[in-house]
PDB file of C-alpha atoms and ligand atoms in Angstrom:
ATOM      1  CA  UNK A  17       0.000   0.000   0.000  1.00  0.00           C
ATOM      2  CA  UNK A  18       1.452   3.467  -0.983  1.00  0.00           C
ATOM      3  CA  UNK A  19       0.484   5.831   1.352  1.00  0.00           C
ATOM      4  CA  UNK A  20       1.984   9.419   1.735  1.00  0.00           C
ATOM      5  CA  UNK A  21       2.795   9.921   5.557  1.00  0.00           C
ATOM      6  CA  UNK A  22       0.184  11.556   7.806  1.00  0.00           C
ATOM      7  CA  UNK A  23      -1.648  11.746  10.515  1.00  0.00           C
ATOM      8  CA  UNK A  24      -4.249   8.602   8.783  1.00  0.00           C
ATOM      9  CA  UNK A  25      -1.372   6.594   7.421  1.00  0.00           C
ATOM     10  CA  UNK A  26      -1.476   2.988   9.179  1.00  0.00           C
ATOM     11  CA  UNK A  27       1.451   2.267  11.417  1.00  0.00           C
ATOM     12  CA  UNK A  28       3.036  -0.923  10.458  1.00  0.00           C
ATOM     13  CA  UNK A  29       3.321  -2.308  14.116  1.00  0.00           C
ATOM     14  CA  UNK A  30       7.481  -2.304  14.006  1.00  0.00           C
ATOM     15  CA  UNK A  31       7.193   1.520  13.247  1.00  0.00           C
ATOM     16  CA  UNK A  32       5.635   1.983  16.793  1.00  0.00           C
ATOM     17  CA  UNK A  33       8.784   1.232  18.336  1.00  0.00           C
ATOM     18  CA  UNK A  34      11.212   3.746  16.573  1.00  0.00           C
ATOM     19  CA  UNK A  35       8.652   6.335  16.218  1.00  0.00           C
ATOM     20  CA  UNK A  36       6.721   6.823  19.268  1.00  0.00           C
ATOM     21  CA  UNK A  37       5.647  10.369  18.520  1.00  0.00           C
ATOM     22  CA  UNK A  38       2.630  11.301  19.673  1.00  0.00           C
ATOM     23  CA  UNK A  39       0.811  13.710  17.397  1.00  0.00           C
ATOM     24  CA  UNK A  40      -1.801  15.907  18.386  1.00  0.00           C
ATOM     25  CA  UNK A  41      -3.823  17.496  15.393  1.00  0.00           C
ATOM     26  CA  UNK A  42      -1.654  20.586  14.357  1.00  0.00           C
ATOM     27  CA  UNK A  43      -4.627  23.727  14.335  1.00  0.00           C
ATOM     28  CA  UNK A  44      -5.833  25.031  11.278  1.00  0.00           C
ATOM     29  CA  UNK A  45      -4.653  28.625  12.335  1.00  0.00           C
ATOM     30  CA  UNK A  46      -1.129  27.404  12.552  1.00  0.00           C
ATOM     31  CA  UNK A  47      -0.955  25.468   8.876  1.00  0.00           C
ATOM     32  CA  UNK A  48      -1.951  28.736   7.832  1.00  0.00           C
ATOM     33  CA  UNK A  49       0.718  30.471   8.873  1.00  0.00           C
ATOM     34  CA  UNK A  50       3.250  28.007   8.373  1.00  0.00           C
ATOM     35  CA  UNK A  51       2.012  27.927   4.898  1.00  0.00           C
ATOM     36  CA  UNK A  52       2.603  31.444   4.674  1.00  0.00           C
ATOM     37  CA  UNK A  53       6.287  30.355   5.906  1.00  0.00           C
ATOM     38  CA  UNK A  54       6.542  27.695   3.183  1.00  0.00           C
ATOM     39  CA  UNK A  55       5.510  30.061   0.530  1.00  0.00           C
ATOM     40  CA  UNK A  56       8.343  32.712   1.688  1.00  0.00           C
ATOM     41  CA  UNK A  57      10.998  29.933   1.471  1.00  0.00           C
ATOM     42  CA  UNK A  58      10.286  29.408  -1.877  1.00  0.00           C
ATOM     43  CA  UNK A  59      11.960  32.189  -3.046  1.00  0.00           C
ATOM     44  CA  UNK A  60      15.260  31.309  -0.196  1.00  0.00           C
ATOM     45  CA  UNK A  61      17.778  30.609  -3.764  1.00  0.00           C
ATOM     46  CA  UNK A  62      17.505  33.690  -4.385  1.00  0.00           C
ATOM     47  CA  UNK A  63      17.603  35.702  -1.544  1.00  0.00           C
ATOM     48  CA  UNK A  64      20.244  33.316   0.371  1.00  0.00           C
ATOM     49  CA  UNK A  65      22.372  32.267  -2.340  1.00  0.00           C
ATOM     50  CA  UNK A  66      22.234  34.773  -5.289  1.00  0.00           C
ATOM     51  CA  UNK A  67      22.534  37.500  -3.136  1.00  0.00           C
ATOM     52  CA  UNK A  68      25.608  36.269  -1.274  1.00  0.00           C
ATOM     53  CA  UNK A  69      28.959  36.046  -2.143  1.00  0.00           C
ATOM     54  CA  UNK A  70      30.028  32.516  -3.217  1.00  0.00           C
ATOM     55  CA  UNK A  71      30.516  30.194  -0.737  1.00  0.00           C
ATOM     56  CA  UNK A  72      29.445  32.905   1.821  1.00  0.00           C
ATOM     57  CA  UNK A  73      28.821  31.369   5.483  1.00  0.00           C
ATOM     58  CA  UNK A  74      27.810  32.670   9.047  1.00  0.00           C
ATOM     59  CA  UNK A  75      28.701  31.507  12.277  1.00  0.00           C
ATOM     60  CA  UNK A  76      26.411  29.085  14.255  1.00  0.00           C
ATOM     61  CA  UNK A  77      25.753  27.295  17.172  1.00  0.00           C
ATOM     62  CA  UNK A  78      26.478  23.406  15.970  1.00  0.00           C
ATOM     63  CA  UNK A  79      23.024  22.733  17.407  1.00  0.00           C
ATOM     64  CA  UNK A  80      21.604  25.572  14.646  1.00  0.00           C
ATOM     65  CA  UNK A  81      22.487  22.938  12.041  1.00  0.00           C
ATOM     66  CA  UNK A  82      19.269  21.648  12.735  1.00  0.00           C
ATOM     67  CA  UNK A  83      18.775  18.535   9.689  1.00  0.00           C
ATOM     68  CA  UNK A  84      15.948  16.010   9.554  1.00  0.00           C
ATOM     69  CA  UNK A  85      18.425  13.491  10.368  1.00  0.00           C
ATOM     70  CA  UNK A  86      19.117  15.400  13.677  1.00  0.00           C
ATOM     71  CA  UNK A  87      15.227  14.837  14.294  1.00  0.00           C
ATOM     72  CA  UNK A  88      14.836  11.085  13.348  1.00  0.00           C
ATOM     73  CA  UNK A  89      17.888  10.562  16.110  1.00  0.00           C
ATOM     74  CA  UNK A  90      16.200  12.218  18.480  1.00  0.00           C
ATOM     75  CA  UNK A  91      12.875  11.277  18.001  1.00  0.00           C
ATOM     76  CA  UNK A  92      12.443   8.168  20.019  1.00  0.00           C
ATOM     77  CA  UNK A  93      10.067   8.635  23.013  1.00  0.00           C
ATOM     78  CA  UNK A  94       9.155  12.296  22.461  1.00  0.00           C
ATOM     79  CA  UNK A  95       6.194  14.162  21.883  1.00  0.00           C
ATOM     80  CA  UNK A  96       6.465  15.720  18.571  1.00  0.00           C
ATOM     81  CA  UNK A  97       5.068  18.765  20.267  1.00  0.00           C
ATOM     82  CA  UNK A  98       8.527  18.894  22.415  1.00  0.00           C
ATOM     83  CA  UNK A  99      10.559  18.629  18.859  1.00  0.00           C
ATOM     84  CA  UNK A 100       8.194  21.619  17.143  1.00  0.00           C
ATOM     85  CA  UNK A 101       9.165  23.769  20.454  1.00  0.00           C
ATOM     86  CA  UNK A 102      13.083  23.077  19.587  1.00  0.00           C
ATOM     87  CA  UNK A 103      12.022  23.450  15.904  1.00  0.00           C
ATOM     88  CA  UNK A 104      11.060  27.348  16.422  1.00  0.00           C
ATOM     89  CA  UNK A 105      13.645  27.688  18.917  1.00  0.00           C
ATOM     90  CA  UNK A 106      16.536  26.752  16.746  1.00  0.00           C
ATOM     91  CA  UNK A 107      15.653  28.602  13.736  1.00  0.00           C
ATOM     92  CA  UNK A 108      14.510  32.132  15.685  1.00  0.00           C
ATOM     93  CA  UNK A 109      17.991  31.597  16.158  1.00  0.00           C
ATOM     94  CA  UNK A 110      19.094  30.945  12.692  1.00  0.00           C
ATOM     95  CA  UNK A 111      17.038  34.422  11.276  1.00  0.00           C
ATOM     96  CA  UNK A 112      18.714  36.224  14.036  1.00  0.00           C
ATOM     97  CA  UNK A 113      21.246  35.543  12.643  1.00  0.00           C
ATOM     98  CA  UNK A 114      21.024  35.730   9.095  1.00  0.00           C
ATOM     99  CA  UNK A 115      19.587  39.520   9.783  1.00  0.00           C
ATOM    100  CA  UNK A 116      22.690  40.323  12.088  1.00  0.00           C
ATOM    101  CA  UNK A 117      24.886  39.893   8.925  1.00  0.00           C
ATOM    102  CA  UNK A 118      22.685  41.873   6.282  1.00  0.00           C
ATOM    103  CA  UNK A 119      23.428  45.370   6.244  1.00  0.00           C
ATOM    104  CA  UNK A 120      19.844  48.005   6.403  1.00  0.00           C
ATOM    105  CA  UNK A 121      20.670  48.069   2.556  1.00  0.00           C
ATOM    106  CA  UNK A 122      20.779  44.367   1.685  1.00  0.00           C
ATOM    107  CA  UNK A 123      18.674  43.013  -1.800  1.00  0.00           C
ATOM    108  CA  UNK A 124      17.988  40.303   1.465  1.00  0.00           C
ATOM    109  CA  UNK A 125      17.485  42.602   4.049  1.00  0.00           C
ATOM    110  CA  UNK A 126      13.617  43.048   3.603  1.00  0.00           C
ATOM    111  CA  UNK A 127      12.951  39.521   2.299  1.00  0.00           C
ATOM    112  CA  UNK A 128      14.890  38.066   5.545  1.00  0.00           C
ATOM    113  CA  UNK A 129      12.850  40.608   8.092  1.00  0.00           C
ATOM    114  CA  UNK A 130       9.339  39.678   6.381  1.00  0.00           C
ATOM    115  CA  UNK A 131      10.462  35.859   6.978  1.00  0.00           C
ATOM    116  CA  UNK A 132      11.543  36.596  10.536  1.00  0.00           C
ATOM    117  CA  UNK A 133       7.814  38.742  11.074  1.00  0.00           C
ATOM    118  CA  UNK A 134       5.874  35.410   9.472  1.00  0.00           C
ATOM    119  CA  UNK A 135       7.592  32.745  11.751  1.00  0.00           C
ATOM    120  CA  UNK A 136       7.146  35.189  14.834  1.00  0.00           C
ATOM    121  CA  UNK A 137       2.918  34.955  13.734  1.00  0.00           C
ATOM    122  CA  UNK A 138       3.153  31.555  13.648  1.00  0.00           C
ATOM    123  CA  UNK A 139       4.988  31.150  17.006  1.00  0.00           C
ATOM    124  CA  UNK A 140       2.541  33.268  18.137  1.00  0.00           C
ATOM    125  CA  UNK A 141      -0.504  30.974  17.077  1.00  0.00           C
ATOM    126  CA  UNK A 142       1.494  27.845  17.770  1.00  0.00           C
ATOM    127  CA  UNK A 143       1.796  29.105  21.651  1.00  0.00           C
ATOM    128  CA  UNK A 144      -1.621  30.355  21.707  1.00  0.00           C
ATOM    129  CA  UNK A 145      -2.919  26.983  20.569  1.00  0.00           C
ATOM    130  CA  UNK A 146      -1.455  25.202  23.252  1.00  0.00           C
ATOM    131  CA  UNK A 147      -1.998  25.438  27.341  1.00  0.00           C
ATOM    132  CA  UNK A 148       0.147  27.373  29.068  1.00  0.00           C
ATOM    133  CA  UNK A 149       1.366  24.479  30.949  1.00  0.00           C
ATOM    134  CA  UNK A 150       2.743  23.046  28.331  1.00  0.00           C
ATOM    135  CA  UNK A 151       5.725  25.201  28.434  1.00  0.00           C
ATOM    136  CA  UNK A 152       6.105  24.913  32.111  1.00  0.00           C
ATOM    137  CA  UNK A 153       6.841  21.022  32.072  1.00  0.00           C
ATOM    138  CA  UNK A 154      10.271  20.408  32.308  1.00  0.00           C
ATOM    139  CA  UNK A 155      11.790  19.389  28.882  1.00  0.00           C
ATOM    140  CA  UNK A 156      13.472  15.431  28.396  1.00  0.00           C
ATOM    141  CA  UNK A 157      17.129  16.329  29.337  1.00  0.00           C
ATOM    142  CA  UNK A 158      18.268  15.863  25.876  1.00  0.00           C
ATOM    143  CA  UNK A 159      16.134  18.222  24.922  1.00  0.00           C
ATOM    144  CA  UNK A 160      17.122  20.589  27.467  1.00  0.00           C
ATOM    145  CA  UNK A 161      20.984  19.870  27.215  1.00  0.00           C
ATOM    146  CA  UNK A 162      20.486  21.682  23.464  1.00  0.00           C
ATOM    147  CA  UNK A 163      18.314  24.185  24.559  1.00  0.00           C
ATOM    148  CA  UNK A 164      20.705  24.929  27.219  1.00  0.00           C
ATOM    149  CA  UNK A 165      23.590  25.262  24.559  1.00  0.00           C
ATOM    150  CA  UNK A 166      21.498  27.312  22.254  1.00  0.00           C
ATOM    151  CA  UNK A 167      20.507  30.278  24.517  1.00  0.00           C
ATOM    152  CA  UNK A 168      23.780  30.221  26.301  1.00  0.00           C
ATOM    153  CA  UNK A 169      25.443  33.896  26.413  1.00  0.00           C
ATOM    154  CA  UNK A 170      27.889  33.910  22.928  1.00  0.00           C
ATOM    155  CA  UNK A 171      31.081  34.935  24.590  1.00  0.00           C
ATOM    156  CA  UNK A 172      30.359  31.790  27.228  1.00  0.00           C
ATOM    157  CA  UNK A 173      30.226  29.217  23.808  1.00  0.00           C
ATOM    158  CA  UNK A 174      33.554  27.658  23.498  1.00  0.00           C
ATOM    159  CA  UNK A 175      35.363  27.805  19.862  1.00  0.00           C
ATOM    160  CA  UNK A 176      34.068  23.776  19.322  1.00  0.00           C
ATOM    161  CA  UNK A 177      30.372  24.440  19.442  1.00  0.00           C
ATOM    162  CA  UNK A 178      30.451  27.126  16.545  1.00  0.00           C
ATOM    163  CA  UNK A 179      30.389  25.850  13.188  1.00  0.00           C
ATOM    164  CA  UNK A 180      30.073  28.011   9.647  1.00  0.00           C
ATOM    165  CA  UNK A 181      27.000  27.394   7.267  1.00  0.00           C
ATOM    166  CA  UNK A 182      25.686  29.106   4.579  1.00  0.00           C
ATOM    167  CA  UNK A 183      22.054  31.123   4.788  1.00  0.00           C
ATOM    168  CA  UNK A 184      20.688  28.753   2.260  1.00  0.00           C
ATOM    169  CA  UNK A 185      21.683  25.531   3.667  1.00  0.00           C
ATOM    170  CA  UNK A 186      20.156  26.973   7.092  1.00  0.00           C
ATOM    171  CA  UNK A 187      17.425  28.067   5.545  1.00  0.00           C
ATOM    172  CA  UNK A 188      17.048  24.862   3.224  1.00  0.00           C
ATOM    173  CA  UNK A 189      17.166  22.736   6.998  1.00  0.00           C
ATOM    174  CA  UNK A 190      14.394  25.534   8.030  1.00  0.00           C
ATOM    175  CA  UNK A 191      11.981  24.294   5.132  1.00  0.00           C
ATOM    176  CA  UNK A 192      12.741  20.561   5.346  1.00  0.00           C
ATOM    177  CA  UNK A 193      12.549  20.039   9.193  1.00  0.00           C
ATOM    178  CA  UNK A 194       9.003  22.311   9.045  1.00  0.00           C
ATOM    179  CA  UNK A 195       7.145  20.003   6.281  1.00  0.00           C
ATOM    180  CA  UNK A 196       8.121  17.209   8.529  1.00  0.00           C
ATOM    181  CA  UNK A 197       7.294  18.369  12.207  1.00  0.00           C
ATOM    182  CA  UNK A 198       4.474  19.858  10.755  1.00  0.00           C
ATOM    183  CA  UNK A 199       3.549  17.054   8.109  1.00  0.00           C
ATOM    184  CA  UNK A 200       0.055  17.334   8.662  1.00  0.00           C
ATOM    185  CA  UNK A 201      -0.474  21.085   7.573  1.00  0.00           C
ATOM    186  CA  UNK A 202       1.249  19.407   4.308  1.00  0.00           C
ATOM    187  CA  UNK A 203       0.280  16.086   3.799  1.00  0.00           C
ATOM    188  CA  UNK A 204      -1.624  17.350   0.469  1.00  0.00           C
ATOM    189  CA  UNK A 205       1.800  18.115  -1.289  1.00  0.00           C
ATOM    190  CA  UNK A 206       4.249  15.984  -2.108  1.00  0.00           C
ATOM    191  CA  UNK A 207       6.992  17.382  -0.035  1.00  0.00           C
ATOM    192  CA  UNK A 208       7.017  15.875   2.900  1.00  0.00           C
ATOM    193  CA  UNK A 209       7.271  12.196   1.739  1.00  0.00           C
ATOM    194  CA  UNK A 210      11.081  12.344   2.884  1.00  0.00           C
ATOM    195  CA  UNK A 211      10.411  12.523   6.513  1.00  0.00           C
ATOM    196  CA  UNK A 212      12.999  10.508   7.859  1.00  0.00           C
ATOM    197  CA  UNK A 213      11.686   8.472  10.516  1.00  0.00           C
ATOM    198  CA  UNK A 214       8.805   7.652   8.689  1.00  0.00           C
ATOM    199  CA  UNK A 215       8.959   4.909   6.131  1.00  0.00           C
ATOM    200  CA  UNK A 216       9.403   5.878   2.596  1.00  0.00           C
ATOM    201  CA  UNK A 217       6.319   6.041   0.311  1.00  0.00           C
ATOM    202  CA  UNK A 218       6.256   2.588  -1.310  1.00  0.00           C
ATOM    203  CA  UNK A 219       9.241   1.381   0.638  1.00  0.00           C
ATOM    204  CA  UNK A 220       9.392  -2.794   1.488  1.00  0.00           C
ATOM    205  CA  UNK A 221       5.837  -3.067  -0.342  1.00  0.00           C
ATOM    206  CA  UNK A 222       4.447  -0.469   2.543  1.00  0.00           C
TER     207      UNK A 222
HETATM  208  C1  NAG B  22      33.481  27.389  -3.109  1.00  0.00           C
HETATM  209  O1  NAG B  22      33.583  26.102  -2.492  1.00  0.00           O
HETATM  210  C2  NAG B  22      33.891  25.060  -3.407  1.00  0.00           C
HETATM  211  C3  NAG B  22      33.777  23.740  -2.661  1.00  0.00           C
HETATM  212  O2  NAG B  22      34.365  23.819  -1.408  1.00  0.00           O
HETATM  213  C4  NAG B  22      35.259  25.302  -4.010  1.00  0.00           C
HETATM  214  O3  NAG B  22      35.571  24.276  -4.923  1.00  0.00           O
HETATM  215  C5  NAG B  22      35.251  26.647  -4.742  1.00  0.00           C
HETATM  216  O4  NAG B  22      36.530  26.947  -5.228  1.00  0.00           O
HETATM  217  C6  NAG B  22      34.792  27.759  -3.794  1.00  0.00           C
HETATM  218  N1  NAG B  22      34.624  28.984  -4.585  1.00  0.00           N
HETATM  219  C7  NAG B  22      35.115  30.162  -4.201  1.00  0.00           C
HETATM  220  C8  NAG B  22      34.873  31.313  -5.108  1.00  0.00           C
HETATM  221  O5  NAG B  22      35.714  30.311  -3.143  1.00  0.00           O
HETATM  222  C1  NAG B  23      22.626  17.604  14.613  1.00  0.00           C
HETATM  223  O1  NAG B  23      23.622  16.673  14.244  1.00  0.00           O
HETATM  224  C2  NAG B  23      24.922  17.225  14.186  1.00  0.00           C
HETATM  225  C3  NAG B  23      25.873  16.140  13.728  1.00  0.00           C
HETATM  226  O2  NAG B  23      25.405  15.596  12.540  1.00  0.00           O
HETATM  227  C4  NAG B  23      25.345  17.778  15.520  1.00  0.00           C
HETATM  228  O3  NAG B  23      26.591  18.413  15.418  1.00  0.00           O
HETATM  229  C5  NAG B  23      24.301  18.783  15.990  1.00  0.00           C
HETATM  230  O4  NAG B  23      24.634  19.244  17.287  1.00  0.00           O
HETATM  231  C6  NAG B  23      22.938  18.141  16.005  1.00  0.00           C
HETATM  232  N1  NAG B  23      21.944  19.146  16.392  1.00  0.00           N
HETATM  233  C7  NAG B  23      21.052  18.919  17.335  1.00  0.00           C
HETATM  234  C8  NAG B  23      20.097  20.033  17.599  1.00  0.00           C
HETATM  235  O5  NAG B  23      20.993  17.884  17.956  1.00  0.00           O
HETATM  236  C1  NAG B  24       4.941  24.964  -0.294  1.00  0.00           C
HETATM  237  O1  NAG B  24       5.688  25.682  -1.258  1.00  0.00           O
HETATM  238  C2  NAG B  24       5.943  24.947  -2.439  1.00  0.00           C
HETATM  239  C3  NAG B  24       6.894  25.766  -3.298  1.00  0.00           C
HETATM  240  O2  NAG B  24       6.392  27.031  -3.546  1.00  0.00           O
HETATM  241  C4  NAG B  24       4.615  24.679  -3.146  1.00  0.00           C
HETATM  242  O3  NAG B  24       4.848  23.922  -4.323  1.00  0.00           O
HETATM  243  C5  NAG B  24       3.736  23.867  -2.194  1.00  0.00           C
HETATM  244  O4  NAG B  24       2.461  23.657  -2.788  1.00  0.00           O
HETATM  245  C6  NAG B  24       3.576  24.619  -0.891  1.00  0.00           C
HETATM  246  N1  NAG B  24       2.825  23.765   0.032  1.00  0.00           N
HETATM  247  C7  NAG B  24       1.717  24.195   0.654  1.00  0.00           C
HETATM  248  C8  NAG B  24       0.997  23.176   1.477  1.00  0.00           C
HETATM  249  O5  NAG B  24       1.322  25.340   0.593  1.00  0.00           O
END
């Protein structure tokens, strides 16, 4: 059976035990502004490659290089609502970032800020759609250990835990990880079949 991952796929029953993630319906007001987000990315080539001088990269906390594979290792025996929370706190990090490097002037200045204004609204909705005690629970100390790293003061980050990446390939990491964490805003398009730690569509007759 071919089936694009979502919320209705069947598990197989060996699935359950490497993907444990309970999901919780993901509210309509926050596929629409993570839509919003997805449409914005499509233009990231040219605002975070073209505009940049070749090979350009900007400095990052290791844990900023945020990759789907980071989430399938990470994924056993969380809520996927505990990963989305990392998910917008890695990348308000990344724009920071990015926007800390573009000068007022920038062909990628405006682009970059409008980005950085549509993933605030859909922080906003995403906390809004959840009870406040959600984000009182203490996190799983993995979790916390990178959260920890990530909002540590700069100057306290030692030389190891800095690593240079280029805006696009954050920004390409941004996109990917967000159709997955968020599949079900997106399970209509075909770009989330790649979601890591689910099987692949058609894989082993599945
Ligand atoms: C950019 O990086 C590639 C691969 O590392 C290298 O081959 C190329 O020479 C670099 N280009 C410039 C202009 O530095
Ligand atoms: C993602 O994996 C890389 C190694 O591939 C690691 O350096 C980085 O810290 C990981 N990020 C997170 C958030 O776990
Ligand atoms: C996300 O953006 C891509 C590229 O513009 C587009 O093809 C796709 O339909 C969008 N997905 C949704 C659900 O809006």
């Amino acid at each position: 059976m071919v089936c694009v991952p979502s919320a209705t796929c069947p598990l197989p029953a060996g699935l359950l035990l490497i993907a444990p993630v309970l999901m919780a319906p993901t509210p309509p007001g926050l596929c629409t502004a993570l839509k919003t987000l997805n449409d914005s990315l499509s233009h990231r080539r040219r605002y975070m490659k073209h505009n940049f001088p070749i090979n350009y990269t900007i400095k990052v906390h290791n844990e900023e290089v945020f990759r789907l594979s980071n989430i399938s290792r990470l994924v056993e025996g969380l809520e996927e609502l505990v990963l989305q929370r990392l998910w917008f706190q890695v990348n308000q990090g990344v724009l920071k970032k990015v926007i800390r490097v573009l000068p007022e002037r920038h062909p990628s200045r405006s682009y970059t800020a409008e980005l950085e204004s549509r993933f605030r609204d859909a922080e906003g909705v995403f906390v809004q759609s959840l009870p406040s005690e959600v984000f009182q629970q203490e996190l799983p100390e993995r979790i916390q250990d990178i959260w920890d790293r990530l909002t540590e003061e700069p100057d306290r980050v030692p030389e190891s835990s800095w690593r240079f990446a280029s805006p696009k390939s954050l920004l390409d990491h941004f996109l990917h990880t967000m159709l997955c964490l968020f599949r079900d805003c997106f399970a209509s398009t075909d770009d989330n079949h790649d979601c890591e730690w689910h099987p692949k569509k058609g894989h082993d007759g599945y």
